[in-house]
Amino acid sequence: MVSRQDLAKVPCGHTYCHDCVSEFFTSAMTDESLFPPRCCGKPLPLEVLAPFLGKDLTSRFRAKAVEFSTLNRTYCHDVDCAAFISPQTIKGETAQCPDCKQETCTTCKAASHLSDCPQDTALQQVLSVARDQGWQRCTCGRMVIHGGGCDHMTCVCGHQFCYNCERAWKTCTCESFDERRLYERAAEVADRIPIARRQAALAAPR
């Protein structure tokens, strides 16, 4: 016979033994439709029933609660592992499995890849517009729009490149990076400065 001290009273007023409480929580972890565990339609409070579950089952249930509450879940792409990867451990679009340490793409859910994910529809739309508009892309992945003037681009990441061919600055053969031409242009601008100053001085009221 089970003593009252060994019975757990749940919100609806019913009482259960250790084994029954464990069965409620174990079933809810196995079948998501039973999550959270309930009796008479009322959720069973983990904080009250944890002493009846033990540390191991309580820990596994908390982890499963995180999994079931995650909307866009990521599981290890390796079918032999398929472990759930908590959002708290995901960096960017790469999720490292806590069990086998393999990396999974959070967008397509396949093995992680260095290139753009073909299933990232938002990115593909941006790239399509970029191609139509003639925008260029830095090696860091950021899109760069040329507003006019020199083709020498400096991205916010610090990378410098030629907007015309996307190669690193001073490594291409584009006309816009003909050093002799650039020096000639700089000298031309410099020669204009004294002339502009003289014209401004003559035009100034006396």
PDB file of C-alpha atoms in Angstrom:
ATOM      1  CA  MET A   1       0.000   0.000   0.000  1.00  0.00           C
ATOM      2  CA  VAL A   2       1.300   3.470  -0.921  1.00  0.00           C
ATOM      3  CA  SER A   3       1.475   5.996   1.920  1.00  0.00           C
ATOM      4  CA  ARG A   4       0.155   9.530   1.543  1.00  0.00           C
ATOM      5  CA  GLN A   5       3.709  10.869   1.693  1.00  0.00           C
ATOM      6  CA  ASP A   6       4.463   8.948  -1.495  1.00  0.00           C
ATOM      7  CA  LEU A   7       1.512  10.403  -3.396  1.00  0.00           C
ATOM      8  CA  ALA A   8       1.606  13.542  -5.499  1.00  0.00           C
ATOM      9  CA  LYS A   9      -1.447  15.755  -5.585  1.00  0.00           C
ATOM     10  CA  VAL A  10      -1.990  17.492  -8.922  1.00  0.00           C
ATOM     11  CA  PRO A  11      -3.951  20.722  -9.620  1.00  0.00           C
ATOM     12  CA  CYS A  12      -7.202  18.933 -10.440  1.00  0.00           C
ATOM     13  CA  GLY A  13      -7.169  17.235  -7.027  1.00  0.00           C
ATOM     14  CA  HIS A  14      -6.185  13.744  -8.114  1.00  0.00           C
ATOM     15  CA  THR A  15      -3.266  11.960  -6.489  1.00  0.00           C
ATOM     16  CA  TYR A  16      -0.643   9.776  -8.151  1.00  0.00           C
ATOM     17  CA  CYS A  17       2.255   7.614  -7.081  1.00  0.00           C
ATOM     18  CA  HIS A  18       5.843   8.094  -8.243  1.00  0.00           C
ATOM     19  CA  ASP A  19       5.486   5.622 -11.097  1.00  0.00           C
ATOM     20  CA  CYS A  20       2.310   7.220 -12.429  1.00  0.00           C
ATOM     21  CA  VAL A  21       3.802  10.715 -12.308  1.00  0.00           C
ATOM     22  CA  SER A  22       6.875   9.469 -14.166  1.00  0.00           C
ATOM     23  CA  GLU A  23       4.639   7.822 -16.749  1.00  0.00           C
ATOM     24  CA  PHE A  24       2.801  11.098 -17.362  1.00  0.00           C
ATOM     25  CA  PHE A  25       6.032  12.965 -18.041  1.00  0.00           C
ATOM     26  CA  THR A  26       7.721  10.185 -19.990  1.00  0.00           C
ATOM     27  CA  SER A  27       4.713   9.834 -22.291  1.00  0.00           C
ATOM     28  CA  ALA A  28       4.645  13.591 -22.878  1.00  0.00           C
ATOM     29  CA  MET A  29       8.311  13.489 -23.886  1.00  0.00           C
ATOM     30  CA  THR A  30       7.665  10.654 -26.327  1.00  0.00           C
ATOM     31  CA  ASP A  31       4.431  11.942 -27.873  1.00  0.00           C
ATOM     32  CA  GLU A  32       4.331  15.697 -28.456  1.00  0.00           C
ATOM     33  CA  SER A  33       0.533  15.635 -28.625  1.00  0.00           C
ATOM     34  CA  LEU A  34       0.580  14.766 -24.916  1.00  0.00           C
ATOM     35  CA  PHE A  35       2.817  17.718 -24.061  1.00  0.00           C
ATOM     36  CA  PRO A  36       2.625  19.250 -21.559  1.00  0.00           C
ATOM     37  CA  PRO A  37       1.487  16.393 -19.318  1.00  0.00           C
ATOM     38  CA  ARG A  38      -2.036  17.038 -18.053  1.00  0.00           C
ATOM     39  CA  CYS A  39      -4.681  15.613 -15.806  1.00  0.00           C
ATOM     40  CA  CYS A  40      -8.294  16.668 -16.314  1.00  0.00           C
ATOM     41  CA  GLY A  41      -7.011  19.161 -18.863  1.00  0.00           C
ATOM     42  CA  LYS A  42      -4.776  20.943 -16.368  1.00  0.00           C
ATOM     43  CA  PRO A  43      -0.977  20.964 -16.872  1.00  0.00           C
ATOM     44  CA  LEU A  44       1.062  19.138 -14.267  1.00  0.00           C
ATOM     45  CA  PRO A  45       3.543  21.590 -12.666  1.00  0.00           C
ATOM     46  CA  LEU A  46       7.107  20.378 -13.001  1.00  0.00           C
ATOM     47  CA  GLU A  47       8.340  22.509 -10.106  1.00  0.00           C
ATOM     48  CA  VAL A  48       5.929  20.687  -7.773  1.00  0.00           C
ATOM     49  CA  LEU A  49       6.386  17.190  -9.164  1.00  0.00           C
ATOM     50  CA  ALA A  50      10.153  17.258  -9.757  1.00  0.00           C
ATOM     51  CA  PRO A  51      10.863  15.387  -6.475  1.00  0.00           C
ATOM     52  CA  PHE A  52       8.762  12.503  -7.813  1.00  0.00           C
ATOM     53  CA  LEU A  53      10.662  12.381 -11.103  1.00  0.00           C
ATOM     54  CA  GLY A  54      14.285  12.349 -10.061  1.00  0.00           C
ATOM     55  CA  LYS A  55      17.103  14.528 -11.403  1.00  0.00           C
ATOM     56  CA  ASP A  56      17.672  12.624 -14.638  1.00  0.00           C
ATOM     57  CA  LEU A  57      14.053  12.602 -15.806  1.00  0.00           C
ATOM     58  CA  THR A  58      13.581  16.213 -14.703  1.00  0.00           C
ATOM     59  CA  SER A  59      16.643  17.286 -16.687  1.00  0.00           C
ATOM     60  CA  ARG A  60      15.532  15.397 -19.796  1.00  0.00           C
ATOM     61  CA  PHE A  61      12.040  16.848 -19.519  1.00  0.00           C
ATOM     62  CA  ARG A  62      13.372  20.405 -19.292  1.00  0.00           C
ATOM     63  CA  ALA A  63      15.434  19.805 -22.433  1.00  0.00           C
ATOM     64  CA  LYS A  64      12.415  18.354 -24.219  1.00  0.00           C
ATOM     65  CA  ALA A  65      10.347  21.372 -23.151  1.00  0.00           C
ATOM     66  CA  VAL A  66      12.862  23.640 -24.912  1.00  0.00           C
ATOM     67  CA  GLU A  67      12.652  21.476 -28.028  1.00  0.00           C
ATOM     68  CA  PHE A  68       8.858  21.406 -28.141  1.00  0.00           C
ATOM     69  CA  SER A  69       8.613  25.156 -27.545  1.00  0.00           C
ATOM     70  CA  THR A  70      10.969  25.953 -30.443  1.00  0.00           C
ATOM     71  CA  LEU A  71       9.069  26.916 -33.593  1.00  0.00           C
ATOM     72  CA  ASN A  72      11.751  26.556 -36.269  1.00  0.00           C
ATOM     73  CA  ARG A  73      13.619  23.562 -34.919  1.00  0.00           C
ATOM     74  CA  THR A  74      16.967  22.341 -36.131  1.00  0.00           C
ATOM     75  CA  TYR A  75      18.032  18.735 -35.746  1.00  0.00           C
ATOM     76  CA  CYS A  76      21.379  17.237 -36.613  1.00  0.00           C
ATOM     77  CA  HIS A  77      21.365  16.447 -40.339  1.00  0.00           C
ATOM     78  CA  ASP A  78      23.021  13.083 -39.693  1.00  0.00           C
ATOM     79  CA  VAL A  79      20.118  10.628 -39.615  1.00  0.00           C
ATOM     80  CA  ASP A  80      22.101   8.351 -37.333  1.00  0.00           C
ATOM     81  CA  CYS A  81      22.205  11.161 -34.778  1.00  0.00           C
ATOM     82  CA  ALA A  82      19.275  13.541 -35.410  1.00  0.00           C
ATOM     83  CA  ALA A  83      19.765  15.234 -32.041  1.00  0.00           C
ATOM     84  CA  PHE A  84      17.872  18.439 -31.362  1.00  0.00           C
ATOM     85  CA  ILE A  85      20.080  21.539 -31.392  1.00  0.00           C
ATOM     86  CA  SER A  86      19.000  24.206 -28.922  1.00  0.00           C
ATOM     87  CA  PRO A  87      18.567  27.726 -30.358  1.00  0.00           C
ATOM     88  CA  GLN A  88      20.808  29.070 -27.588  1.00  0.00           C
ATOM     89  CA  THR A  89      23.785  27.236 -29.096  1.00  0.00           C
ATOM     90  CA  ILE A  90      23.181  28.256 -32.722  1.00  0.00           C
ATOM     91  CA  LYS A  91      25.465  30.868 -34.261  1.00  0.00           C
ATOM     92  CA  GLY A  92      24.112  32.571 -37.355  1.00  0.00           C
ATOM     93  CA  GLU A  93      22.970  29.934 -39.815  1.00  0.00           C
ATOM     94  CA  THR A  94      25.197  27.196 -38.460  1.00  0.00           C
ATOM     95  CA  ALA A  95      24.106  24.810 -35.733  1.00  0.00           C
ATOM     96  CA  GLN A  96      26.612  22.450 -34.159  1.00  0.00           C
ATOM     97  CA  CYS A  97      25.226  19.213 -32.821  1.00  0.00           C
ATOM     98  CA  PRO A  98      25.868  18.828 -29.071  1.00  0.00           C
ATOM     99  CA  ASP A  99      26.264  15.070 -29.488  1.00  0.00           C
ATOM    100  CA  CYS A 100      28.235  14.323 -32.656  1.00  0.00           C
ATOM    101  CA  LYS A 101      29.583  17.889 -33.200  1.00  0.00           C
ATOM    102  CA  GLN A 102      28.600  17.941 -36.873  1.00  0.00           C
ATOM    103  CA  GLU A 103      27.274  21.219 -38.268  1.00  0.00           C
ATOM    104  CA  THR A 104      23.842  21.734 -39.801  1.00  0.00           C
ATOM    105  CA  CYS A 105      22.464  24.626 -41.853  1.00  0.00           C
ATOM    106  CA  THR A 106      19.537  26.174 -39.982  1.00  0.00           C
ATOM    107  CA  THR A 107      17.843  27.186 -43.239  1.00  0.00           C
ATOM    108  CA  CYS A 108      17.825  24.014 -45.340  1.00  0.00           C
ATOM    109  CA  LYS A 109      18.508  21.644 -42.398  1.00  0.00           C
ATOM    110  CA  ALA A 110      21.160  19.828 -44.431  1.00  0.00           C
ATOM    111  CA  ALA A 111      24.887  19.706 -43.743  1.00  0.00           C
ATOM    112  CA  SER A 112      26.358  23.158 -43.180  1.00  0.00           C
ATOM    113  CA  HIS A 113      27.868  24.777 -46.269  1.00  0.00           C
ATOM    114  CA  LEU A 114      30.155  27.753 -46.827  1.00  0.00           C
ATOM    115  CA  SER A 115      28.228  29.077 -49.818  1.00  0.00           C
ATOM    116  CA  ASP A 116      24.826  30.769 -49.730  1.00  0.00           C
ATOM    117  CA  CYS A 117      21.969  28.463 -48.870  1.00  0.00           C
ATOM    118  CA  PRO A 118      19.880  27.884 -52.023  1.00  0.00           C
ATOM    119  CA  GLN A 119      16.772  27.565 -49.866  1.00  0.00           C
ATOM    120  CA  ASP A 120      17.221  30.983 -48.267  1.00  0.00           C
ATOM    121  CA  THR A 121      14.474  32.613 -50.346  1.00  0.00           C
ATOM    122  CA  ALA A 122      14.962  36.092 -48.877  1.00  0.00           C
ATOM    123  CA  LEU A 123      18.660  36.063 -49.746  1.00  0.00           C
ATOM    124  CA  GLN A 124      18.001  34.696 -53.221  1.00  0.00           C
ATOM    125  CA  GLN A 125      15.563  37.554 -53.857  1.00  0.00           C
ATOM    126  CA  VAL A 126      18.166  40.113 -52.784  1.00  0.00           C
ATOM    127  CA  LEU A 127      20.795  38.494 -55.003  1.00  0.00           C
ATOM    128  CA  SER A 128      18.372  38.547 -57.923  1.00  0.00           C
ATOM    129  CA  VAL A 129      17.773  42.276 -57.469  1.00  0.00           C
ATOM    130  CA  ALA A 130      21.531  42.811 -57.107  1.00  0.00           C
ATOM    131  CA  ARG A 131      22.181  41.083 -60.424  1.00  0.00           C
ATOM    132  CA  ASP A 132      19.528  43.180 -62.138  1.00  0.00           C
ATOM    133  CA  GLN A 133      20.863  46.416 -60.652  1.00  0.00           C
ATOM    134  CA  GLY A 134      24.529  45.587 -61.148  1.00  0.00           C
ATOM    135  CA  TRP A 135      25.363  45.719 -57.442  1.00  0.00           C
ATOM    136  CA  GLN A 136      28.505  44.040 -56.202  1.00  0.00           C
ATOM    137  CA  ARG A 137      29.136  41.914 -53.160  1.00  0.00           C
ATOM    138  CA  CYS A 138      32.007  42.057 -50.712  1.00  0.00           C
ATOM    139  CA  THR A 139      33.839  38.902 -49.689  1.00  0.00           C
ATOM    140  CA  CYS A 140      32.152  39.205 -46.283  1.00  0.00           C
ATOM    141  CA  GLY A 141      28.772  38.750 -47.975  1.00  0.00           C
ATOM    142  CA  ARG A 142      27.522  42.329 -47.666  1.00  0.00           C
ATOM    143  CA  MET A 143      25.973  43.977 -50.696  1.00  0.00           C
ATOM    144  CA  VAL A 144      27.658  47.183 -51.886  1.00  0.00           C
ATOM    145  CA  ILE A 145      25.953  49.798 -54.052  1.00  0.00           C
ATOM    146  CA  HIS A 146      28.061  52.167 -56.109  1.00  0.00           C
ATOM    147  CA  GLY A 147      26.849  55.740 -55.813  1.00  0.00           C
ATOM    148  CA  GLY A 148      29.167  57.097 -58.487  1.00  0.00           C
ATOM    149  CA  GLY A 149      32.763  58.226 -58.727  1.00  0.00           C
ATOM    150  CA  CYS A 150      35.795  56.014 -58.216  1.00  0.00           C
ATOM    151  CA  ASP A 151      35.482  52.230 -58.360  1.00  0.00           C
ATOM    152  CA  HIS A 152      37.589  51.921 -55.210  1.00  0.00           C
ATOM    153  CA  MET A 153      35.215  50.446 -52.641  1.00  0.00           C
ATOM    154  CA  THR A 154      35.841  50.006 -48.923  1.00  0.00           C
ATOM    155  CA  CYS A 155      33.299  47.786 -47.198  1.00  0.00           C
ATOM    156  CA  VAL A 156      32.296  48.319 -43.572  1.00  0.00           C
ATOM    157  CA  CYS A 157      34.249  45.133 -42.813  1.00  0.00           C
ATOM    158  CA  GLY A 158      37.406  46.881 -44.038  1.00  0.00           C
ATOM    159  CA  HIS A 159      37.883  44.932 -47.258  1.00  0.00           C
ATOM    160  CA  GLN A 160      38.856  47.070 -50.256  1.00  0.00           C
ATOM    161  CA  PHE A 161      37.970  46.004 -53.756  1.00  0.00           C
ATOM    162  CA  CYS A 162      37.328  47.192 -57.284  1.00  0.00           C
ATOM    163  CA  TYR A 163      33.624  47.706 -57.904  1.00  0.00           C
ATOM    164  CA  ASN A 164      34.063  46.923 -61.572  1.00  0.00           C
ATOM    165  CA  CYS A 165      35.485  43.399 -61.221  1.00  0.00           C
ATOM    166  CA  GLU A 166      35.149  42.667 -57.454  1.00  0.00           C
ATOM    167  CA  ARG A 167      38.833  41.774 -57.144  1.00  0.00           C
ATOM    168  CA  ALA A 168      40.865  43.057 -54.206  1.00  0.00           C
ATOM    169  CA  TRP A 169      41.921  46.654 -54.702  1.00  0.00           C
ATOM    170  CA  LYS A 170      45.212  47.133 -56.534  1.00  0.00           C
ATOM    171  CA  THR A 171      45.157  43.561 -57.863  1.00  0.00           C
ATOM    172  CA  CYS A 172      43.053  44.070 -60.983  1.00  0.00           C
ATOM    173  CA  THR A 173      43.810  45.478 -64.431  1.00  0.00           C
ATOM    174  CA  CYS A 174      40.691  47.601 -64.731  1.00  0.00           C
ATOM    175  CA  GLU A 175      41.156  51.061 -66.222  1.00  0.00           C
ATOM    176  CA  SER A 176      39.765  52.576 -63.034  1.00  0.00           C
ATOM    177  CA  PHE A 177      42.809  51.226 -61.265  1.00  0.00           C
ATOM    178  CA  ASP A 178      45.524  52.401 -63.595  1.00  0.00           C
ATOM    179  CA  GLU A 179      47.860  54.002 -61.033  1.00  0.00           C
ATOM    180  CA  ARG A 180      49.354  56.301 -63.626  1.00  0.00           C
ATOM    181  CA  ARG A 181      45.840  57.443 -64.534  1.00  0.00           C
ATOM    182  CA  LEU A 182      44.956  57.967 -60.888  1.00  0.00           C
ATOM    183  CA  TYR A 183      48.063  60.073 -60.279  1.00  0.00           C
ATOM    184  CA  GLU A 184      47.338  62.126 -63.374  1.00  0.00           C
ATOM    185  CA  ARG A 185      43.797  62.689 -62.165  1.00  0.00           C
ATOM    186  CA  ALA A 186      45.045  63.705 -58.711  1.00  0.00           C
ATOM    187  CA  ALA A 187      47.503  66.166 -60.275  1.00  0.00           C
ATOM    188  CA  GLU A 188      44.754  67.580 -62.459  1.00  0.00           C
ATOM    189  CA  VAL A 189      42.555  68.203 -59.425  1.00  0.00           C
ATOM    190  CA  ALA A 190      45.477  69.699 -57.511  1.00  0.00           C
ATOM    191  CA  ASP A 191      46.201  72.109 -60.375  1.00  0.00           C
ATOM    192  CA  ARG A 192      42.629  73.317 -60.282  1.00  0.00           C
ATOM    193  CA  ILE A 193      42.765  74.360 -56.645  1.00  0.00           C
ATOM    194  CA  PRO A 194      45.006  77.463 -57.046  1.00  0.00           C
ATOM    195  CA  ILE A 195      42.976  78.560 -60.082  1.00  0.00           C
ATOM    196  CA  ALA A 196      39.738  78.179 -58.167  1.00  0.00           C
ATOM    197  CA  ARG A 197      41.167  80.150 -55.263  1.00  0.00           C
ATOM    198  CA  ARG A 198      42.296  82.991 -57.546  1.00  0.00           C
ATOM    199  CA  GLN A 199      38.887  83.107 -59.190  1.00  0.00           C
ATOM    200  CA  ALA A 200      37.198  83.204 -55.811  1.00  0.00           C
ATOM    201  CA  ALA A 201      39.495  86.018 -54.680  1.00  0.00           C
ATOM    202  CA  LEU A 202      38.737  88.090 -57.783  1.00  0.00           C
ATOM    203  CA  ALA A 203      35.017  87.539 -57.373  1.00  0.00           C
ATOM    204  CA  ALA A 204      35.015  88.518 -53.703  1.00  0.00           C
ATOM    205  CA  PRO A 205      33.572  92.001 -52.934  1.00  0.00           C
ATOM    206  CA  ARG A 206      36.136  94.634 -52.051  1.00  0.00           C
TER     207      ARG A 206
END
